[in-house]
Coordinates of C-alpha atoms in Angstrom, one line a residue:
X1 CA -2.1 36.5 19.2
X2 CA -2.7 40.3 18.3
X3 CA -6.2 41.7 19.5
X4 CA -7.2 42.1 16.0
X5 CA -6.5 38.9 15.2
X6 CA -8.5 37.4 18.3
X7 CA -11.4 39.4 17.0
X8 CA -11.4 37.8 13.5
X9 CA -11.4 34.6 15.3
X10 CA -14.3 35.4 17.5
X11 CA -16.1 36.6 14.2
X12 CA -15.5 33.4 12.2
X13 CA -16.6 31.2 15.5
X14 CA -19.8 32.8 15.8
X15 CA -20.5 33.1 11.9
X16 CA -20.1 29.2 12.0
X17 CA -22.2 28.6 14.9
X18 CA -25.0 30.4 13.5
X19 CA -24.6 29.2 9.9
X20 CA -24.3 25.5 10.9
X21 CA -22.1 25.0 7.7
X22 CA -18.9 23.9 9.5
X23 CA -18.2 21.9 12.2
X24 CA -14.5 21.5 13.0
X25 CA -13.3 19.0 15.7
X26 CA -11.4 20.4 18.7
X27 CA -9.2 17.3 18.5
X28 CA -8.1 17.8 14.9
X29 CA -6.5 21.3 15.5
X30 CA -4.3 19.8 18.6
X31 CA -1.4 17.6 18.2
X32 CA -0.8 15.2 21.1
X33 CA 0.7 17.5 23.4
X34 CA -2.3 19.8 23.2
X35 CA -0.7 22.8 21.2
X36 CA -2.2 24.3 18.1
X37 CA -0.6 22.9 15.1
X38 CA -1.1 26.0 13.2
X39 CA -2.7 29.4 14.2
X40 CA -6.6 29.5 14.0
X41 CA -6.4 32.1 11.6
X42 CA -4.2 30.5 9.2
X43 CA -6.2 27.0 9.7
X44 CA -9.7 28.5 9.8
X45 CA -9.7 30.0 6.0
X46 CA -8.9 26.4 4.6
X47 CA -12.0 24.6 5.8
X48 CA -14.6 27.6 5.1
X49 CA -16.7 27.5 2.0
X50 CA -15.9 30.7 0.0
X51 CA -19.6 32.3 0.8
X52 CA -18.5 32.5 4.3
X53 CA -15.2 33.8 3.8
X54 CA -16.8 36.4 1.5
X55 CA -19.0 37.2 4.1
X56 CA -16.7 37.7 6.9
X57 CA -14.7 39.9 4.4
X58 CA -11.8 37.6 4.3
X59 CA -9.9 37.9 1.1
X60 CA -9.8 35.0 -1.2
X61 CA -6.1 35.4 -1.9
X62 CA -5.4 35.1 1.9
X63 CA -7.1 31.5 1.6
X64 CA -4.9 30.7 -1.4
X65 CA -1.8 31.6 0.2
X66 CA -2.5 28.8 2.4
X67 CA -3.2 25.9 0.4
X68 CA 0.3 25.3 -1.6
X69 CA 1.3 23.1 1.6
X70 CA -1.5 20.8 0.5
X71 CA -1.1 20.8 -3.1
X72 CA 1.3 18.6 -5.2
X73 CA 3.9 20.2 -7.5
X74 CA 1.8 19.3 -10.5
X75 CA -1.0 21.3 -9.4
X76 CA 0.8 24.8 -9.4
X77 CA -0.6 25.5 -12.7
X78 CA -4.1 25.4 -11.6
X79 CA -3.6 27.3 -8.3
X80 CA -4.4 30.6 -10.0
X81 CA -7.6 29.6 -11.6
X82 CA -9.1 28.4 -8.1
X83 CA -8.2 31.7 -6.4
X84 CA -10.1 33.5 -9.0
X85 CA -13.4 31.2 -8.7
X86 CA -16.3 32.9 -7.0
X87 CA -19.0 31.7 -4.8
X88 CA -21.5 31.3 -7.6
X89 CA -19.0 29.0 -9.3
X90 CA -19.2 26.2 -6.7
X91 CA -22.9 25.4 -7.7
X92 CA -21.7 24.3 -11.1
X93 CA -19.9 21.3 -13.1
X94 CA -17.3 19.0 -11.4
X95 CA -17.2 21.0 -8.2
X96 CA -20.8 20.7 -7.1
X97 CA -20.7 17.0 -8.0
X98 CA -17.5 16.6 -5.9
X99 CA -19.1 18.3 -3.3
X100 CA -22.4 16.2 -3.5
X101 CA -20.0 12.9 -3.2
X102 CA -18.2 14.3 -0.2
X103 CA -21.1 15.5 1.8
X104 CA -21.2 12.5 4.2
X105 CA -19.6 14.3 7.4
X106 CA -17.5 16.9 8.5
X107 CA -13.7 17.2 9.7
X108 CA -10.5 18.4 9.0
X109 CA -8.0 17.3 6.6
X110 CA -5.0 15.5 8.5
X111 CA -2.1 18.2 7.8
X112 CA 1.1 16.8 6.7
X113 CA 3.7 16.0 9.4
X114 CA 5.8 19.3 10.2
X115 CA 8.8 16.5 11.0
X116 CA 9.7 13.3 11.7
X117 CA 8.2 11.7 8.8
X118 CA 10.0 9.9 6.1
X119 CA 12.2 12.1 3.2
X120 CA 11.6 11.6 -0.5
X121 CA 14.8 9.3 -0.6
X122 CA 13.5 7.3 2.4
X123 CA 9.9 7.2 0.6
X124 CA 12.0 5.6 -2.3
X125 CA 13.4 2.9 -0.3
X126 CA 10.2 2.3 1.6
X127 CA 8.6 1.7 -1.9
X128 CA 11.2 -0.5 -3.0
X129 CA 11.1 -2.2 0.4
X130 CA 7.5 -2.8 0.4
X131 CA 7.8 -4.1 -3.3
X132 CA 10.6 -6.5 -2.8
X133 CA 9.2 -9.1 -0.4
X134 CA 8.3 -12.9 -0.8
X135 CA 7.3 -12.4 -4.6
X136 CA 10.9 -12.4 -5.1
X137 CA 11.5 -15.7 -4.2
X138 CA 9.0 -17.0 -7.0
X139 CA 10.1 -15.3 -9.9
X140 CA 12.1 -17.9 -11.0
X141 CA 9.1 -20.3 -10.7
X142 CA 7.1 -17.7 -12.8
X143 CA 9.9 -17.8 -15.6
X144 CA 9.8 -21.7 -15.5
X145 CA 6.2 -21.2 -16.3
X146 CA 6.5 -18.9 -19.1
X147 CA 9.8 -19.0 -20.3
X148 CA 12.2 -16.2 -21.0
X149 CA 8.9 -14.2 -22.2
X150 CA 8.3 -13.7 -18.7
X151 CA 11.0 -10.9 -18.5
X152 CA 8.6 -8.8 -20.5
X153 CA 5.9 -9.5 -18.3
X154 CA 8.3 -7.7 -15.2
X155 CA 9.1 -4.7 -17.6
X156 CA 5.2 -4.2 -18.5
X157 CA 4.0 -4.8 -14.6
X158 CA 6.8 -2.5 -13.5
X159 CA 6.0 0.4 -15.9
X160 CA 2.2 0.0 -15.6
X161 CA 1.8 -0.3 -11.6
X162 CA 4.4 2.8 -11.2
X163 CA 1.8 4.7 -13.2
X164 CA -1.1 3.4 -11.4
X165 CA 0.6 4.1 -7.8
X166 CA 1.1 7.9 -9.0
X167 CA -2.7 8.0 -10.2
X168 CA -3.8 7.2 -7.0
X169 CA -2.0 9.9 -5.2
X170 CA -2.7 12.5 -7.9
X171 CA -6.7 11.3 -7.2
X172 CA -6.1 11.8 -3.6
X173 CA -5.1 15.5 -4.2
X174 CA -7.5 16.3 -6.8
X175 CA -10.4 15.3 -4.5
X176 CA -9.0 17.1 -1.8
X177 CA -8.6 20.2 -3.4
X178 CA -12.0 20.3 -4.3
X179 CA -12.8 19.4 -0.8
X180 CA -10.6 22.5 0.4
X181 CA -12.7 24.8 -2.3
X182 CA -16.1 23.9 -1.6
X183 CA -15.4 23.5 2.3
X184 CA -18.2 20.7 2.5
X185 CA -18.1 17.1 3.1
X186 CA -14.8 15.9 4.3
X187 CA -11.0 15.0 3.0
X188 CA -9.7 11.7 1.9
X189 CA -6.9 10.1 3.9
X190 CA -6.6 6.4 2.5
X191 CA -7.3 4.3 -0.6
X192 CA -10.9 3.1 0.5
X193 CA -12.0 6.5 1.4
X194 CA -10.7 7.6 -2.1
X195 CA -13.0 4.8 -3.7
X196 CA -15.8 6.0 -1.3
X197 CA -15.5 9.7 -2.6
X198 CA -15.3 9.1 -6.4
X199 CA -17.8 5.8 -6.6
X200 CA -19.9 6.0 -3.3
X201 CA -20.2 3.8 -0.3
X202 CA -20.4 0.5 -2.1
X203 CA -17.0 1.2 -3.9
X204 CA -15.5 2.2 -0.9
X205 CA -16.8 -1.2 0.8
X206 CA -15.6 -3.2 -1.8
X207 CA -12.0 -1.6 -2.0
X208 CA -11.8 -2.0 1.8
X209 CA -12.6 -5.7 1.8
X210 CA -9.9 -6.0 -1.1
X211 CA -7.4 -4.4 0.9
X212 CA -7.8 -6.4 3.8
X213 CA -7.7 -9.8 1.6
X214 CA -4.5 -8.3 -0.2
X215 CA -2.8 -7.2 3.0
X216 CA -3.6 -10.0 5.0
X217 CA -3.0 -12.6 2.2
X218 CA 0.5 -10.8 1.8
X219 CA 1.0 -11.6 5.6
X220 CA -0.3 -15.0 5.4
X221 CA 2.0 -15.9 2.4
X222 CA 5.2 -14.8 4.1
X223 CA 4.4 -17.0 6.9
X224 CA 3.6 -19.9 4.5
X225 CA 7.1 -19.4 3.1
X226 CA 9.0 -19.8 6.4
X227 CA 6.5 -22.9 7.4
X228 CA 7.7 -24.6 3.8
X229 CA 11.1 -23.5 4.3
X230 CA 12.6 -24.0 7.5
X231 CA 12.1 -27.6 8.1
X232 CA 14.4 -28.0 5.0
X233 CA 16.7 -25.5 6.2
X234 CA 17.1 -26.9 9.6
X235 CA 16.6 -30.6 8.4
X236 CA 17.4 -32.9 11.5
X237 CA 16.6 -29.9 13.8
X238 CA 12.9 -29.6 13.5
X239 CA 10.1 -32.5 13.7
X240 CA 8.6 -33.8 10.6
X241 CA 5.5 -32.0 11.0
X242 CA 6.4 -28.7 12.5
X243 CA 4.0 -26.1 10.7
X244 CA 2.4 -24.8 13.9
X245 CA 5.8 -24.6 15.6
X246 CA 7.2 -22.7 13.0
X247 CA 4.2 -20.3 12.6
X248 CA 4.0 -19.8 16.3
X249 CA 7.9 -19.0 16.6
X250 CA 7.7 -16.1 13.4
X251 CA 4.6 -14.5 15.1
X252 CA 6.0 -14.4 18.0
X253 CA 9.3 -12.8 16.6
X254 CA 7.4 -10.5 14.3
X255 CA 5.1 -9.1 17.0
X256 CA 7.2 -6.3 18.3
X257 CA 7.5 -4.7 14.8
X258 CA 3.8 -4.8 14.5
X259 CA 3.6 -2.3 17.3
X260 CA 5.5 0.8 16.0
X261 CA 4.0 3.7 14.7
X262 CA 4.0 4.3 10.8
X263 CA 6.1 6.9 10.8
X264 CA 8.9 5.0 12.1
X265 CA 8.4 2.1 9.8
X266 CA 10.5 3.8 7.1
X267 CA 13.6 3.5 9.3
X268 CA 13.8 -0.5 8.7
X269 CA 13.4 -0.1 4.7
X270 CA 17.4 -0.1 4.2
X271 CA 17.4 -3.4 6.3
X272 CA 14.8 -5.0 4.3
X273 CA 16.8 -3.9 1.2
X274 CA 20.0 -5.2 2.3
X275 CA 18.5 -8.6 3.3
X276 CA 17.1 -8.9 -0.2
X277 CA 20.6 -7.9 -1.6
X278 CA 21.7 -10.9 0.1
X279 CA 19.2 -13.0 -1.5
X280 CA 20.0 -11.6 -4.8
X281 CA 23.7 -12.2 -4.3
X282 CA 22.9 -15.9 -3.4
X283 CA 21.0 -16.4 -6.2
X284 CA 24.0 -15.1 -8.4
X285 CA 27.1 -17.1 -6.6
X286 CA 25.0 -20.5 -6.5
X287 CA 26.1 -21.7 -10.2
X288 CA 29.8 -20.8 -8.9
X289 CA 29.7 -22.8 -5.6
X290 CA 27.0 -25.6 -6.8
X291 CA 27.8 -28.8 -4.7
X292 CA 27.6 -31.6 -7.3
X293 CA 26.9 -31.5 -11.1
X294 CA 24.2 -28.9 -12.5
X295 CA 21.3 -30.3 -14.0
X296 CA 21.4 -31.0 -17.6
X297 CA 19.0 -30.1 -20.2
X298 CA 16.5 -32.8 -20.5
X299 CA 17.6 -34.3 -17.2
X300 CA 15.1 -35.1 -14.6
X301 CA 14.5 -32.3 -12.1
X302 CA 15.7 -33.3 -8.6
X303 CA 13.5 -33.7 -5.6
X304 CA 13.8 -30.4 -3.7
X305 CA 11.5 -31.2 -0.8
X306 CA 8.7 -28.7 -1.9
X307 CA 6.2 -31.2 -2.9
X308 CA 6.5 -30.0 -6.6
X309 CA 8.7 -29.9 -9.9
X310 CA 8.6 -30.8 -13.7
X311 CA 9.7 -34.3 -15.2
X312 CA 12.6 -32.5 -16.9
X313 CA 14.8 -29.6 -17.2
X314 CA 14.1 -27.0 -20.0
X315 CA 14.6 -23.4 -20.8
X316 CA 11.8 -22.3 -23.0
X317 CA 11.7 -19.1 -24.9
X318 CA 7.8 -18.6 -24.2
X319 CA 5.4 -21.1 -23.0
X320 CA 1.7 -19.5 -23.3
X321 CA 0.3 -22.3 -21.2
X322 CA 1.9 -21.1 -18.0
X323 CA 1.3 -17.5 -18.9
X324 CA -1.4 -17.0 -16.4
X325 CA 0.4 -18.3 -13.3
X326 CA 3.4 -16.0 -14.4
X327 CA 1.3 -13.1 -14.5
X328 CA -0.2 -13.8 -11.2
X329 CA 3.0 -14.3 -9.5
X330 CA 4.8 -11.2 -10.9
X331 CA 1.7 -8.9 -9.7
X332 CA 2.2 -10.3 -6.3
X333 CA 5.5 -8.7 -6.3
X334 CA 3.9 -5.1 -6.9
X335 CA 1.3 -5.6 -4.3
X336 CA 2.2 -2.3 -2.4
X337 CA -0.7 0.1 -3.8
X338 CA -2.8 -0.7 -0.5
X339 CA 0.3 0.8 1.9
X340 CA 1.2 3.6 -0.4
X341 CA -1.5 6.4 0.9
X342 CA -0.5 5.5 4.3
X343 CA 3.1 6.1 3.6
X344 CA 2.3 9.3 1.8
X345 CA 0.2 10.6 4.8
X346 CA 3.3 10.4 6.7
X347 CA 5.6 12.3 4.6
X348 CA 6.4 15.9 5.7
X349 CA 4.9 18.9 3.6
X350 CA 8.2 19.9 2.4
X351 CA 8.7 16.5 0.9
X352 CA 5.6 15.7 -0.5
X353 CA 6.0 17.6 -3.7
X354 CA 9.0 15.0 -4.8
X355 CA 6.4 11.8 -4.3
X356 CA 6.5 11.6 -8.2
X357 CA 10.0 11.1 -8.6
X358 CA 10.4 9.0 -5.2
X359 CA 7.9 6.6 -6.8
X360 CA 10.0 6.5 -10.2
X361 CA 13.0 5.6 -7.8
X362 CA 11.3 3.0 -6.1
X363 CA 9.8 1.1 -8.7
X364 CA 13.0 1.4 -10.7
X365 CA 14.9 -0.2 -7.8
X366 CA 12.4 -3.1 -7.6
X367 CA 11.9 -3.6 -11.4
X368 CA 15.7 -4.0 -12.0
X369 CA 16.1 -6.3 -8.8
X370 CA 13.3 -8.5 -10.2
X371 CA 14.7 -8.6 -13.8
X372 CA 18.1 -9.7 -12.5
X373 CA 17.0 -12.2 -10.1
X374 CA 14.5 -13.7 -12.1
X375 CA 17.0 -14.2 -14.8
X376 CA 19.7 -15.1 -12.7
X377 CA 17.4 -18.0 -11.2
X378 CA 15.7 -19.1 -14.2
X379 CA 19.2 -19.5 -16.0
X380 CA 20.3 -21.7 -13.2
X381 CA 17.5 -23.8 -12.5
X382 CA 15.1 -23.6 -15.7
X383 CA 11.7 -25.2 -15.5
X384 CA 13.0 -27.2 -12.3
X385 CA 12.9 -23.7 -10.2
X386 CA 10.8 -24.5 -7.3
X387 CA 7.9 -22.3 -5.8
X388 CA 10.2 -20.7 -3.4
X389 CA 13.8 -20.6 -5.1
X390 CA 15.4 -21.3 -1.6
X391 CA 14.6 -24.7 -2.0
X392 CA 17.0 -25.0 -5.3
X393 CA 19.6 -22.8 -3.5
X394 CA 19.6 -25.3 -0.4
X395 CA 19.8 -28.3 -3.1
X396 CA 22.7 -26.5 -5.2
X397 CA 24.6 -25.4 -1.6
X398 CA 23.4 -25.6 1.8
X399 CA 25.6 -22.8 3.1
X400 CA 24.3 -20.3 0.4
X401 CA 20.5 -21.9 0.8
X402 CA 20.7 -20.8 4.7
X403 CA 22.0 -17.6 4.1
X404 CA 19.0 -17.0 1.6
X405 CA 16.7 -18.3 4.2
X406 CA 17.8 -15.9 7.0
X407 CA 17.6 -12.9 4.5
X408 CA 14.0 -13.8 4.0
X409 CA 13.5 -14.1 7.3
X410 CA 14.9 -10.4 8.1
X411 CA 12.8 -8.9 5.2
X412 CA 10.0 -10.2 6.9
X413 CA 10.4 -7.9 9.8
X414 CA 10.4 -5.2 7.5
X415 CA 7.4 -5.8 5.1
X416 CA 4.8 -7.7 7.4
X417 CA 4.4 -4.3 9.7
X418 CA 3.3 -2.2 6.9
X419 CA 0.7 -4.5 5.4
X420 CA -0.4 -5.0 9.0
X421 CA -1.1 -1.7 9.7
X422 CA -3.3 -1.5 6.6
X423 CA -5.3 -4.2 7.8
X424 CA -5.3 -3.0 11.4
X425 CA -6.3 0.5 10.2
X426 CA -9.5 -0.5 8.1
X427 CA -10.7 -2.9 10.9
X428 CA -10.3 0.1 13.6
X429 CA -12.1 2.5 11.5
X430 CA -15.2 0.0 11.1
X431 CA -15.1 -0.7 14.9
X432 CA -15.3 3.3 15.1
X433 CA -18.3 3.6 12.8
X434 CA -20.3 0.7 14.5
X435 CA -19.4 2.4 17.9
X436 CA -20.3 5.9 16.6
X437 CA -24.1 4.7 16.0
X438 CA -24.7 3.8 19.8
X439 CA -26.0 6.3 22.2
X440 CA -23.2 5.6 24.4
X441 CA -20.8 7.3 21.8
X442 CA -22.9 10.4 21.0
X443 CA -23.3 11.1 24.6
X444 CA -19.3 10.9 25.0
X445 CA -16.9 13.8 24.5
X446 CA -16.0 12.8 21.2
X447 CA -19.8 12.6 20.1
X448 CA -20.7 16.0 21.9
X449 CA -17.4 17.3 19.9
X450 CA -18.5 16.3 16.3
X451 CA -15.5 13.8 15.8
X452 CA -17.3 11.6 13.0
X453 CA -14.3 9.8 11.9
X454 CA -11.5 8.0 13.4
X455 CA -8.0 9.5 13.6
X456 CA -5.6 7.1 12.2
X457 CA -4.9 4.5 14.4
X458 CA -1.7 5.2 16.6
X459 CA -0.2 7.1 13.6
X460 CA 1.4 10.1 15.4
X461 CA 2.9 10.6 18.9
X462 CA 6.2 11.2 20.7
X463 CA 6.5 7.4 21.5
X464 CA 7.4 5.0 18.8
X465 CA 5.4 2.5 19.8
X466 CA 1.6 2.5 19.8
X467 CA -0.6 2.4 23.0
X468 CA -1.4 -0.5 25.0
X469 CA -5.2 -0.5 24.4
X470 CA -4.4 -1.5 20.9
X471 CA -2.0 -4.5 21.9
X472 CA -4.4 -7.4 22.5
X473 CA -6.0 -6.5 18.9
X474 CA -2.9 -6.5 17.1
X475 CA -1.6 -9.9 18.7
X476 CA -5.1 -11.5 17.8
X477 CA -4.9 -10.4 14.3
X478 CA -1.3 -11.6 13.9
X479 CA -2.1 -14.9 15.6
X480 CA -5.1 -15.3 13.1
X481 CA -2.4 -15.0 10.4
X482 CA -0.2 -17.4 11.5
X483 CA -3.3 -20.1 12.4
X484 CA -4.4 -19.8 8.6
X485 CA -0.9 -20.1 7.0
X486 CA -0.5 -23.5 8.9
X487 CA -3.1 -24.6 6.9
X488 CA -1.9 -23.6 3.4
X489 CA 1.1 -25.1 2.9
X490 CA 1.1 -24.3 -1.0
X491 CA 3.2 -21.0 -1.5
X492 CA 3.1 -20.7 -5.5
X493 CA -0.6 -21.2 -5.2
X494 CA -1.2 -18.7 -2.5
X495 CA 1.1 -15.8 -4.3
X496 CA -0.2 -16.5 -7.9
X497 CA -4.1 -16.5 -6.5
X498 CA -3.3 -13.2 -4.7
X499 CA -1.4 -11.6 -7.4
X500 CA -4.0 -12.3 -10.3
X501 CA -7.1 -11.6 -8.2
X502 CA -6.7 -8.8 -5.4
X503 CA -3.4 -7.4 -6.7
X504 CA -4.8 -7.1 -10.1
X505 CA -7.9 -5.3 -8.7
X506 CA -6.1 -3.1 -6.4
X507 CA -2.9 -2.1 -8.3
X508 CA -4.2 -2.5 -11.9
X509 CA -7.9 -2.3 -12.3
X510 CA -8.9 0.1 -9.7
X511 CA -6.5 3.2 -9.9
X512 CA -7.3 4.3 -13.5
X513 CA -10.9 3.8 -13.0
X514 CA -10.6 6.2 -9.7
X515 CA -8.4 8.4 -11.6
X516 CA -10.6 9.1 -14.3
X517 CA -13.7 9.4 -11.7
X518 CA -11.8 12.1 -10.1
X519 CA -10.7 14.0 -12.9
X520 CA -13.9 13.7 -15.1
X521 CA -14.1 15.5 -18.0
X522 CA -10.7 17.3 -17.7
X523 CA -9.0 14.3 -19.0
X524 CA -8.2 14.2 -22.7
X525 CA -9.1 11.2 -25.5
X526 CA -5.3 9.7 -25.0
X527 CA -5.4 9.7 -21.2
X528 CA -8.8 8.0 -21.3
X529 CA -7.7 5.4 -24.0
X530 CA -4.4 4.7 -22.1
X531 CA -6.7 3.9 -18.6
X532 CA -9.1 2.0 -20.7
X533 CA -6.4 -0.1 -21.8
X534 CA -5.0 -0.7 -18.4
X535 CA -8.4 -1.8 -17.3
X536 CA -9.0 -4.2 -20.0
X537 CA -5.4 -5.7 -19.7
X538 CA -6.0 -6.1 -16.1
X539 CA -9.4 -7.8 -16.5
X540 CA -7.9 -10.3 -19.0
X541 CA -5.0 -10.9 -16.9
X542 CA -7.3 -11.6 -13.5
X543 CA -9.2 -14.1 -15.6
X544 CA -6.2 -15.9 -16.9
X545 CA -4.0 -16.0 -13.6
X546 CA -7.1 -17.4 -11.3
X547 CA -7.9 -19.8 -13.9
X548 CA -4.4 -20.9 -14.0
X549 CA -3.8 -20.9 -10.4
X550 CA -6.4 -23.2 -9.9
X551 CA -5.4 -25.5 -12.4
X552 CA -1.9 -25.8 -11.1
X553 CA -3.3 -27.5 -8.2
X554 CA -4.0 -30.5 -10.3

């Protein structure tokens, strides 16, 4: 470092010490190896207020030059206006309001990874891999409830949830840009922190609870699926009541994948997509290799071993009575918004500008797969479609059914870890904030350094696996999911209820509200109308879905 740079750094540190306006945790400037991620002169201007920069004589252009790494591509048109703002502007309008909402502590924004994170193409595959999961198996059942009109529900859900997913990231970047401009408060890094910044602590707590319920519910639904499927797949090899046995075996098998750091999870996305492709192919070839005669229109539905079924085979064009359950199952297929911020945080800085097109590709892959799979399954099995189509495949051809069951098992190893990470991160933050309030923490090294928020748990590091101190907590959380799943054998009810309530709130209703709250008066009437339509549609779908889900138990 040049002498004049060292002098400038000393001036900055001295000014901050006397002014008390900024507290920078030393740990946030260091990588795991203890080296500076960027030079102090390059990082400090990003985190200083405009008044401090002008007091020290640091040119505003130098601050602006460092910010494009943190901005999305669509924000380039406003970067010039931000650079032209003076200190007096910070006390007016939405900038002061944003600074007031964010004034809950201090810290530094986690810089994008310089390397090792997913590329835009890998991000697309991760998005598709998160979406294409257990919900795929319930799509023929959803079509059986609503008829061929269910295809329109899938198209509408694909377009709407892709839009709301991008709204989340746009809101993240907007709030963090305001933080970088004001130098007060702290940036947001996750869905629940965005809700806190825009709507206050109560909104953040509500979203945090919904995220835990949705992601934990998705884990439980996967285990429920296997609990109900494998006794049929391995008929004669497993005891009649093998719920606990299957749950324990599955949890033990998937446990190692929950110990991986999130930056390494995208490597497994192609494996999950390949497993989904095998399942998709099984549904397509079943009519060609079906053992015995297919069920004729109007004939009684066969006993599939899932405890469900309807009186007779039929193919409806549209059945409004089953619309609510169909909406819930379809929305469950798009239960990924809670994980997208965490995946986005793992992207390298050079790839973040392409996140919008990456979302488009990921949702397009999932939407096309859903449409084809739902149409193929409903065409073959009609209203006789089981809650999980693997039961129909096993009845039609045992070999094809077993191949489908194995593919579902493989996809479980790629989806549960991502859902698991969100739950574990939120629980870790709750534990951190509880510990921070104790006198012992304030006397510790972290308390003395001013570390007032948790780093992402085990999100970065040279090793692909997490630290040993988090091993016990992760295993206990996974065991809790297995025990809960063993007591809920009804797979269609689980996915319909989660989809129509938590997924509808997190993926359909909350993102437009947060987007409007983050951008405020800068939105035009067309954008406000679109967001209002999304919210009203989501509320109506949630009420109908929850009602029909409970009626399906009768």
